[in-house]
PDB file of C-alpha atoms in Angstrom:
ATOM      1  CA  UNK A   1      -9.740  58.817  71.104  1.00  0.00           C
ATOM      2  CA  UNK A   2      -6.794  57.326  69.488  1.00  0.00           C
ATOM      3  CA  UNK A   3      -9.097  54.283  68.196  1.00  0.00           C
ATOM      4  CA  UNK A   4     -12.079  56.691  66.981  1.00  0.00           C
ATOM      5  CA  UNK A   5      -9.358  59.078  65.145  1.00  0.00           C
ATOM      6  CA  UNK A   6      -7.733  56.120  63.297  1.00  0.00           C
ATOM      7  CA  UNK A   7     -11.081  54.278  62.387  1.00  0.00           C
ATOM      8  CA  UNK A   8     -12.587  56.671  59.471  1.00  0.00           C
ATOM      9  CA  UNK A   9      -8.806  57.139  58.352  1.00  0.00           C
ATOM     10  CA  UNK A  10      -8.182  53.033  58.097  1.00  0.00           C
ATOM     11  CA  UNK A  11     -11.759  52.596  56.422  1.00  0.00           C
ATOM     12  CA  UNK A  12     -11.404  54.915  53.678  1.00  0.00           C
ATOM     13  CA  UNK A  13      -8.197  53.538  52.962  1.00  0.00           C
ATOM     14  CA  UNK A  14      -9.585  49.938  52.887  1.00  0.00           C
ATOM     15  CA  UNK A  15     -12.781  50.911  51.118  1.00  0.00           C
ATOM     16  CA  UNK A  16     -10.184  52.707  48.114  1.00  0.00           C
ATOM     17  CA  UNK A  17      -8.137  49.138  48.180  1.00  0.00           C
ATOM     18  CA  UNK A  18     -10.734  47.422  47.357  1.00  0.00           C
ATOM     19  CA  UNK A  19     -12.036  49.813  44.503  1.00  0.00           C
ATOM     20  CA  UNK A  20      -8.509  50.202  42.833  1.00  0.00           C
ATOM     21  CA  UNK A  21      -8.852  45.889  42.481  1.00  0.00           C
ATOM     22  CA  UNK A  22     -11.998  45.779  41.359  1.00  0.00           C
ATOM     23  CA  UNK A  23     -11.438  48.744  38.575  1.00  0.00           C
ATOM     24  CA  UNK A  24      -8.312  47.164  37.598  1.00  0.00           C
ATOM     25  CA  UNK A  25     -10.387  43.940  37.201  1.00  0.00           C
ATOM     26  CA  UNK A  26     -12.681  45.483  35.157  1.00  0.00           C
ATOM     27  CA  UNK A  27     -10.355  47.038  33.223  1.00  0.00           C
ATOM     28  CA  UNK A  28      -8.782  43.709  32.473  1.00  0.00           C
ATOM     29  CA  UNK A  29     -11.587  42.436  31.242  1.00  0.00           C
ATOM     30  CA  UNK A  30     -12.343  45.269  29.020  1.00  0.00           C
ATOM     31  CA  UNK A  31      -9.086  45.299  27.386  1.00  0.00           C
ATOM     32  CA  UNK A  32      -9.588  41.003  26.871  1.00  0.00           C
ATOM     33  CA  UNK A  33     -13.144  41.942  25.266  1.00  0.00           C
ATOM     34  CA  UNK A  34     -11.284  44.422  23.180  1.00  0.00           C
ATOM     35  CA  UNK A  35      -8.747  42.364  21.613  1.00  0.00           C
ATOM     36  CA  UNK A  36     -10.698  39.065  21.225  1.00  0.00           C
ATOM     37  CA  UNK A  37     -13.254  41.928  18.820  1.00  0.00           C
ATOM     38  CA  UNK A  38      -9.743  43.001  17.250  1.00  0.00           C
ATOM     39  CA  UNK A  39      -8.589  39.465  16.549  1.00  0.00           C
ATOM     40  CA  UNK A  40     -12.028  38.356  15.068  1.00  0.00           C
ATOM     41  CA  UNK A  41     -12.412  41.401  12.797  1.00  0.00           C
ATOM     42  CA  UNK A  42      -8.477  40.552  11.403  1.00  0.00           C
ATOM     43  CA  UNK A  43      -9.403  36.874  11.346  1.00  0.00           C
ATOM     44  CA  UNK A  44     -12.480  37.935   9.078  1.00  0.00           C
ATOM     45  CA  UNK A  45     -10.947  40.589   6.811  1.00  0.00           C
ATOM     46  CA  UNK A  46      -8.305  37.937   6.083  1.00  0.00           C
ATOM     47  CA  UNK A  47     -10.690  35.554   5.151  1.00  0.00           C
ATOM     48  CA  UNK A  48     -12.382  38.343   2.613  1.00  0.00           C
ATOM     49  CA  UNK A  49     -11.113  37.760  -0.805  1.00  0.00           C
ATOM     50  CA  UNK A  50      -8.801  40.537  -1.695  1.00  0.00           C
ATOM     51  CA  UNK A  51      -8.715  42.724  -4.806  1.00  0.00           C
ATOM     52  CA  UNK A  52      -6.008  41.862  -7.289  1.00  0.00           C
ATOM     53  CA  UNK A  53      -3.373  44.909  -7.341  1.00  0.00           C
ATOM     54  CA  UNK A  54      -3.900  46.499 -10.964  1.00  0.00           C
ATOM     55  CA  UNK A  55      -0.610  46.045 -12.845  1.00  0.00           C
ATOM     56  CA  UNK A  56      -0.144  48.564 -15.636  1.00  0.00           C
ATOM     57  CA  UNK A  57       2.043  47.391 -18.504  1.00  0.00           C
ATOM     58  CA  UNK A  58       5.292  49.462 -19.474  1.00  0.00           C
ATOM     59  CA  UNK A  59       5.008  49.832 -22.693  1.00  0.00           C
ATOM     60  CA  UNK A  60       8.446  48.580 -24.540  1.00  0.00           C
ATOM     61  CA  UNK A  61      10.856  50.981 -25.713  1.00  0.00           C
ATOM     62  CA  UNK A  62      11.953  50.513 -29.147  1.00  0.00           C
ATOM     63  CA  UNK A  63      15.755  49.935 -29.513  1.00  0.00           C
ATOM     64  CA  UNK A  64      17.811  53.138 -30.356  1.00  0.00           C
ATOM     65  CA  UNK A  65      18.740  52.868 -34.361  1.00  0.00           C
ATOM     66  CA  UNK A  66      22.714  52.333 -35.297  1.00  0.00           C
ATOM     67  CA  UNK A  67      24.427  55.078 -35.595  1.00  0.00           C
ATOM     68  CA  UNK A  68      25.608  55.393 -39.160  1.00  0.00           C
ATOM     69  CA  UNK A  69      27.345  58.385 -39.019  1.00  0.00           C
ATOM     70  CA  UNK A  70      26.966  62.276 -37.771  1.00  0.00           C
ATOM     71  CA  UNK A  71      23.251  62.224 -39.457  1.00  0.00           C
ATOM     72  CA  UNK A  72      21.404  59.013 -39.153  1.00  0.00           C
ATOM     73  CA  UNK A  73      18.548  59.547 -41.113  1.00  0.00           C
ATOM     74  CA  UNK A  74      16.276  56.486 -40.520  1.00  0.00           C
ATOM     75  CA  UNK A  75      13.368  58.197 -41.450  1.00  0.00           C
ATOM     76  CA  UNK A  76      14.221  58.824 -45.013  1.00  0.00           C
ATOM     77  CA  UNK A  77      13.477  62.747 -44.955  1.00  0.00           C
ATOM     78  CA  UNK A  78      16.903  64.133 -46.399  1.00  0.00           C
ATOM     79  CA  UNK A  79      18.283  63.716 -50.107  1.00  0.00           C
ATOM     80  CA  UNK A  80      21.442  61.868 -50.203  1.00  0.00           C
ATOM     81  CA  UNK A  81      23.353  65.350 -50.818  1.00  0.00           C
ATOM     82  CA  UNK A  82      21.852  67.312 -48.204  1.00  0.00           C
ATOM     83  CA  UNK A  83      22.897  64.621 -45.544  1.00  0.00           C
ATOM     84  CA  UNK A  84      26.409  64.437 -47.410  1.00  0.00           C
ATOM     85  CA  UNK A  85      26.196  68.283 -46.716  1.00  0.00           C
ATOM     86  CA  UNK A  86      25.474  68.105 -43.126  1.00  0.00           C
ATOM     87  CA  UNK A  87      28.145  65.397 -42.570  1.00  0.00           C
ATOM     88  CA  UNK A  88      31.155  67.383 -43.330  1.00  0.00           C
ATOM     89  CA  UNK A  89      30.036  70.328 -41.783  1.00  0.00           C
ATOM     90  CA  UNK A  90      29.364  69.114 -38.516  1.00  0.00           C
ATOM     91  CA  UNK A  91      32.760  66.739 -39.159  1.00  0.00           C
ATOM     92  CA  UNK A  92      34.791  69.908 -39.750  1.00  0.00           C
ATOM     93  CA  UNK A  93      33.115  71.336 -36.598  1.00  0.00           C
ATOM     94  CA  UNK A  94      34.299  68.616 -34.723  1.00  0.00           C
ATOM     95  CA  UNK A  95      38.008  69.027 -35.740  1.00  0.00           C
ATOM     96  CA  UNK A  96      37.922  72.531 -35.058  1.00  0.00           C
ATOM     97  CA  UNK A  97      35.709  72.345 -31.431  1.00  0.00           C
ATOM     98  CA  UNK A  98      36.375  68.300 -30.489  1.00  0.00           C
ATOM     99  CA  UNK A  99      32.565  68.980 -30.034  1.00  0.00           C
ATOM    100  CA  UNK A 100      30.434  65.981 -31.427  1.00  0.00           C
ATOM    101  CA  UNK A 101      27.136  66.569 -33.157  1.00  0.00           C
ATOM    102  CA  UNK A 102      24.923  64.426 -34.844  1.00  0.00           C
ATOM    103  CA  UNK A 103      21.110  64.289 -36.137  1.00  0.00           C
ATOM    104  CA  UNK A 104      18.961  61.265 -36.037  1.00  0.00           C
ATOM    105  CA  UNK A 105      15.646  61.437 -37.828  1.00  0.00           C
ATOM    106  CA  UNK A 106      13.208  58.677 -36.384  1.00  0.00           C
ATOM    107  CA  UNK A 107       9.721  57.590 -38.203  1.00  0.00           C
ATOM    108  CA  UNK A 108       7.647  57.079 -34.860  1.00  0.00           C
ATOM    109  CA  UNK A 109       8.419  57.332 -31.081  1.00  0.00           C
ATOM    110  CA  UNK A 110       5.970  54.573 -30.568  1.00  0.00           C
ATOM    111  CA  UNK A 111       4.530  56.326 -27.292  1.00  0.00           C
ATOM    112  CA  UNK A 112       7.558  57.375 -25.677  1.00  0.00           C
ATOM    113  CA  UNK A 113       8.439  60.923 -24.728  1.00  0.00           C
ATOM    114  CA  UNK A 114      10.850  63.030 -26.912  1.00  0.00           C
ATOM    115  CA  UNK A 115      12.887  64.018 -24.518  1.00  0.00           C
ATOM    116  CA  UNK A 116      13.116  60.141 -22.863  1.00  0.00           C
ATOM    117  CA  UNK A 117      13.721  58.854 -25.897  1.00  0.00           C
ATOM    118  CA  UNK A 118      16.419  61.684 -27.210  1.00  0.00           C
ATOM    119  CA  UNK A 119      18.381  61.036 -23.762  1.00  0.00           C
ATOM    120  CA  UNK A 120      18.745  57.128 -24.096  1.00  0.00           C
ATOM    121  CA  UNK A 121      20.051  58.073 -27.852  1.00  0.00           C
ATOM    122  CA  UNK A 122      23.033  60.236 -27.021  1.00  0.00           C
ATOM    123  CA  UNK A 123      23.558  57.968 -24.399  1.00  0.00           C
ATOM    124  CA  UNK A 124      23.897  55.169 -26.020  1.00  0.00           C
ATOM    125  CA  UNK A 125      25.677  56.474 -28.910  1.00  0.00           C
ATOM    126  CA  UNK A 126      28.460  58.102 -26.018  1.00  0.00           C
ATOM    127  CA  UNK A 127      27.918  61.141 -27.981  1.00  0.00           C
ATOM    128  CA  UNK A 128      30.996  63.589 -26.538  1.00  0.00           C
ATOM    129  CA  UNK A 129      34.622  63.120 -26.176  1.00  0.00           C
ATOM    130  CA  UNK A 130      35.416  60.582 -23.399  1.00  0.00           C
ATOM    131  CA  UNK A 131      34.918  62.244 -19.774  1.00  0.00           C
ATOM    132  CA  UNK A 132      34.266  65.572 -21.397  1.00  0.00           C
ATOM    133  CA  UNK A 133      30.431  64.977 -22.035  1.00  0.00           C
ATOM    134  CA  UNK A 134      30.375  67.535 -25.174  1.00  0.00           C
ATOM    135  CA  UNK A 135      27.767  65.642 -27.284  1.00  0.00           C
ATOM    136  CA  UNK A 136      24.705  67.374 -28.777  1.00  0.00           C
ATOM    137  CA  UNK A 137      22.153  65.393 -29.982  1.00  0.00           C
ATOM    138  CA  UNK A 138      19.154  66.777 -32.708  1.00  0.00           C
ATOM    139  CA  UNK A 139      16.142  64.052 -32.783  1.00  0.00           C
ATOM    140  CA  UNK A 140      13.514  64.461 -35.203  1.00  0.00           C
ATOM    141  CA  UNK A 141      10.153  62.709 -34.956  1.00  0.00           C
ATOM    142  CA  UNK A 142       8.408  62.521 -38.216  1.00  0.00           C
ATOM    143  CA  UNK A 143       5.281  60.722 -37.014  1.00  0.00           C
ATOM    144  CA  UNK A 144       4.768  63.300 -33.813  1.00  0.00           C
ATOM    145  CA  UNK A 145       6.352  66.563 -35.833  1.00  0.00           C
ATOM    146  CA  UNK A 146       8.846  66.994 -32.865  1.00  0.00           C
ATOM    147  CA  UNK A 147      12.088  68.231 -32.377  1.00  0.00           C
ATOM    148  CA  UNK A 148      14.204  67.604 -29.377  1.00  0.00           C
ATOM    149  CA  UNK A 149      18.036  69.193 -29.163  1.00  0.00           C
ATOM    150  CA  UNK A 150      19.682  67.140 -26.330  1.00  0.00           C
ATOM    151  CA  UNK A 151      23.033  68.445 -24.722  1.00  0.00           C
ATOM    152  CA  UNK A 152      26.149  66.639 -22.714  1.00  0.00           C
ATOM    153  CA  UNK A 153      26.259  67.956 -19.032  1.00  0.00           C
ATOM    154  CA  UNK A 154      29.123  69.857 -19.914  1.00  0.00           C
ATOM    155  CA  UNK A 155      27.456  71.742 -22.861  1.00  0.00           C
ATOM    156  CA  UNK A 156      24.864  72.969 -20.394  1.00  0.00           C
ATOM    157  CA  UNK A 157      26.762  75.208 -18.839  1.00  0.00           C
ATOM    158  CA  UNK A 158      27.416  77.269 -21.285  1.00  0.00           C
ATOM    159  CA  UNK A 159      24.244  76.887 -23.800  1.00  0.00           C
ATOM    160  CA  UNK A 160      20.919  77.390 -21.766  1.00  0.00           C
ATOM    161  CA  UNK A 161      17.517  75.790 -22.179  1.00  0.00           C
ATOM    162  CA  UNK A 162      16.415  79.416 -23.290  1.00  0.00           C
ATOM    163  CA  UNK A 163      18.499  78.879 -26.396  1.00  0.00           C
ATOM    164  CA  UNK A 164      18.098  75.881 -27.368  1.00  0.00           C
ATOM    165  CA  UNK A 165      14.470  76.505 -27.426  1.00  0.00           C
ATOM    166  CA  UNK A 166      15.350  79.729 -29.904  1.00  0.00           C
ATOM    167  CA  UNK A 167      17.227  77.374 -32.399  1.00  0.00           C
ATOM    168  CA  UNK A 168      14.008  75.475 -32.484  1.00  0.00           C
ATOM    169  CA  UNK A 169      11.238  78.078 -32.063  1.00  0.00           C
ATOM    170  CA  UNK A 170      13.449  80.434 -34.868  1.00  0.00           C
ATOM    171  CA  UNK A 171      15.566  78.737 -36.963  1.00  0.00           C
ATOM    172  CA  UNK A 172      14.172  75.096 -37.657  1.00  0.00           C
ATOM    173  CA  UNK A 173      10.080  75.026 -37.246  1.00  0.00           C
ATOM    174  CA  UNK A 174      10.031  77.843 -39.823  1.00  0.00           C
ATOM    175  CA  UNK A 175      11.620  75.642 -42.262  1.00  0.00           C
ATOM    176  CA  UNK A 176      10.208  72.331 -41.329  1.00  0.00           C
ATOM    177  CA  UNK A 177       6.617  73.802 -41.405  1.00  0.00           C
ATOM    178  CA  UNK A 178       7.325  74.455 -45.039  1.00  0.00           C
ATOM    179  CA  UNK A 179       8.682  70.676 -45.186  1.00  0.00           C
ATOM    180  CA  UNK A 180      12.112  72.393 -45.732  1.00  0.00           C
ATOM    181  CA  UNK A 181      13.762  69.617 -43.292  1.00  0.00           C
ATOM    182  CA  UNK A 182      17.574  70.027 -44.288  1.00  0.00           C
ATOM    183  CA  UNK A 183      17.134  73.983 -44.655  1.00  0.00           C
ATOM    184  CA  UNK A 184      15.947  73.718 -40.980  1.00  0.00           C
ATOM    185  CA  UNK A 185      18.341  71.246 -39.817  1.00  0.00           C
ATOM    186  CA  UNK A 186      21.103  73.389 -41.457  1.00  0.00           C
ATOM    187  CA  UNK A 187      20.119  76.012 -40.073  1.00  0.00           C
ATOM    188  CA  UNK A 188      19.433  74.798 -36.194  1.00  0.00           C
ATOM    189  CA  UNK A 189      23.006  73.094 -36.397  1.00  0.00           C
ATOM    190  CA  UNK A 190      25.019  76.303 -37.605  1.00  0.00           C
ATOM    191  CA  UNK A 191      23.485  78.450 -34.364  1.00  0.00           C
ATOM    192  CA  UNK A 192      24.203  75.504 -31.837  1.00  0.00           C
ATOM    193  CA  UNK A 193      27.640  75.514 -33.520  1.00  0.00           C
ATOM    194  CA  UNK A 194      27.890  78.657 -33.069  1.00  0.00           C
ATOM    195  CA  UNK A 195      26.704  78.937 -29.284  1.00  0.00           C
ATOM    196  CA  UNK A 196      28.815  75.431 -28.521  1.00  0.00           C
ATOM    197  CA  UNK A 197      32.004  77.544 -29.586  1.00  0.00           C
ATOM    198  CA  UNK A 198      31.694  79.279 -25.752  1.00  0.00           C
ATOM    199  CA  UNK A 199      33.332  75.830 -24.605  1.00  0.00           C
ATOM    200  CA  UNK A 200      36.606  75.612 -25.599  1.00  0.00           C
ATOM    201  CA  UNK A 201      38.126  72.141 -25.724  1.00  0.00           C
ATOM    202  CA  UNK A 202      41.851  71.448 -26.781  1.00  0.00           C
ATOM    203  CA  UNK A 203      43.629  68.819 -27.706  1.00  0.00           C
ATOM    204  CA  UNK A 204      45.149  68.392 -24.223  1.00  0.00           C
ATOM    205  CA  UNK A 205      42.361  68.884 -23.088  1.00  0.00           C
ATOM    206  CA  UNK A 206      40.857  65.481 -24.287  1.00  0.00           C
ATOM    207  CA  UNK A 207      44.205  63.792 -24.046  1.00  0.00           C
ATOM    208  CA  UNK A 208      43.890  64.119 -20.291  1.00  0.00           C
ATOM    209  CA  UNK A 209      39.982  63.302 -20.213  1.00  0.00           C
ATOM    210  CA  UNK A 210      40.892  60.295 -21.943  1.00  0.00           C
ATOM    211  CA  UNK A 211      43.399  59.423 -19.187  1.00  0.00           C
ATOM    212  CA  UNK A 212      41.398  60.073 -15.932  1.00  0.00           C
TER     213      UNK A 212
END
């Protein structure tokens, strides 16, 4: 009885053996099959001539004029007294505020942005006294009839964007529309003047900007 219990139990067991090999051979096989298709697909894509990346060209930025003093007018739009005008003013403001402001009137932005071009201006004029940031920076594009009014980081906390956009919107496109461009300019500088008087800078104050 022992012999006829243990027979179907051993058999089954045997019979299972031999499947597990046998699947596991298979499977082995598969897998093989598998990767030699995987290999010879790579192999073959490689040997496909691949498209050439498209390159776009960056189109070259035009150097940022010389600064010739607090109104560079390289696009010839002001009379010789109306820029004298706008010199001492905003050279006055400066001695009463340490705030620097300047205007640069540009023929053409040759493709670039306003704003892209404006920022790599007052940077590279280091508009604002040394480790104060305080600059302001008014960019006129004759070409494109745009207006940009760029700010140091530390004028932007106290004039918003909301603002600035209301010296534009009200006091200079009413006079440059009528080709009025110093009228406008005049009259854009005196508000963000006025506004830029919320940050008070004194003399110590840039003394020890200077030092840090």
């Amino acid at each position: 009885m022992t012999d006829d219990f243990n027979l179907p139990l051993r058999a089954p067991c045997r019979r299972i053996s031999r499947d597990r090999r046998n699947a596991s051979r298979r499977l082995a096989l598969s897998l093989f099959a598998l990767t030699s298709i995987i290999a010879a697909t790579s192999v073959a894509r490689a040997a496909q001539p691949q498209p050439t990346p498209k390159i776009e060209a960056i189109p070259k930025l035009q150097p940022i004029p010389k600064r010739t003093g607090r109104v560079t007018d390289t696009a010839k739009v002001l009379l010789a007294g109306d820029r004298e005008h706008l010199e001492k003013m905003l050279a006055q403001y400066e001695r009463e505020t340490f705030h620097q402001l300047a205007v640069l009137t540009i023929p053409t932005l040759a493709g670039e942005a306003v704003d892209a071009f404006t920022r790599r201006a007052l940077s590279a004029w280091k508009l604002g006294q040394p480790g104060l940031d305080n600059g302001v920076l008014v960019t006129m594009a004759m070409k494109e009839q745009l207006v940009r009014i760029e700010l140091g980081a530390a004028m932007k906390k106290f004039i918003s964007n909301d603002a600035v956009e209301a010296v534009i919107e009200k006091k200079m496109i009413p006079a440059f529309s009528k080709g009025e461009f110093a009228a406008g300019l005049q009259a854009g500088l005196e508000e963000l003047m006025r506004l830029g008087r919320k940050f008070v800078v004194k003399k110590e104050d840039v003394e020890r900007a200077k030092r840090k």
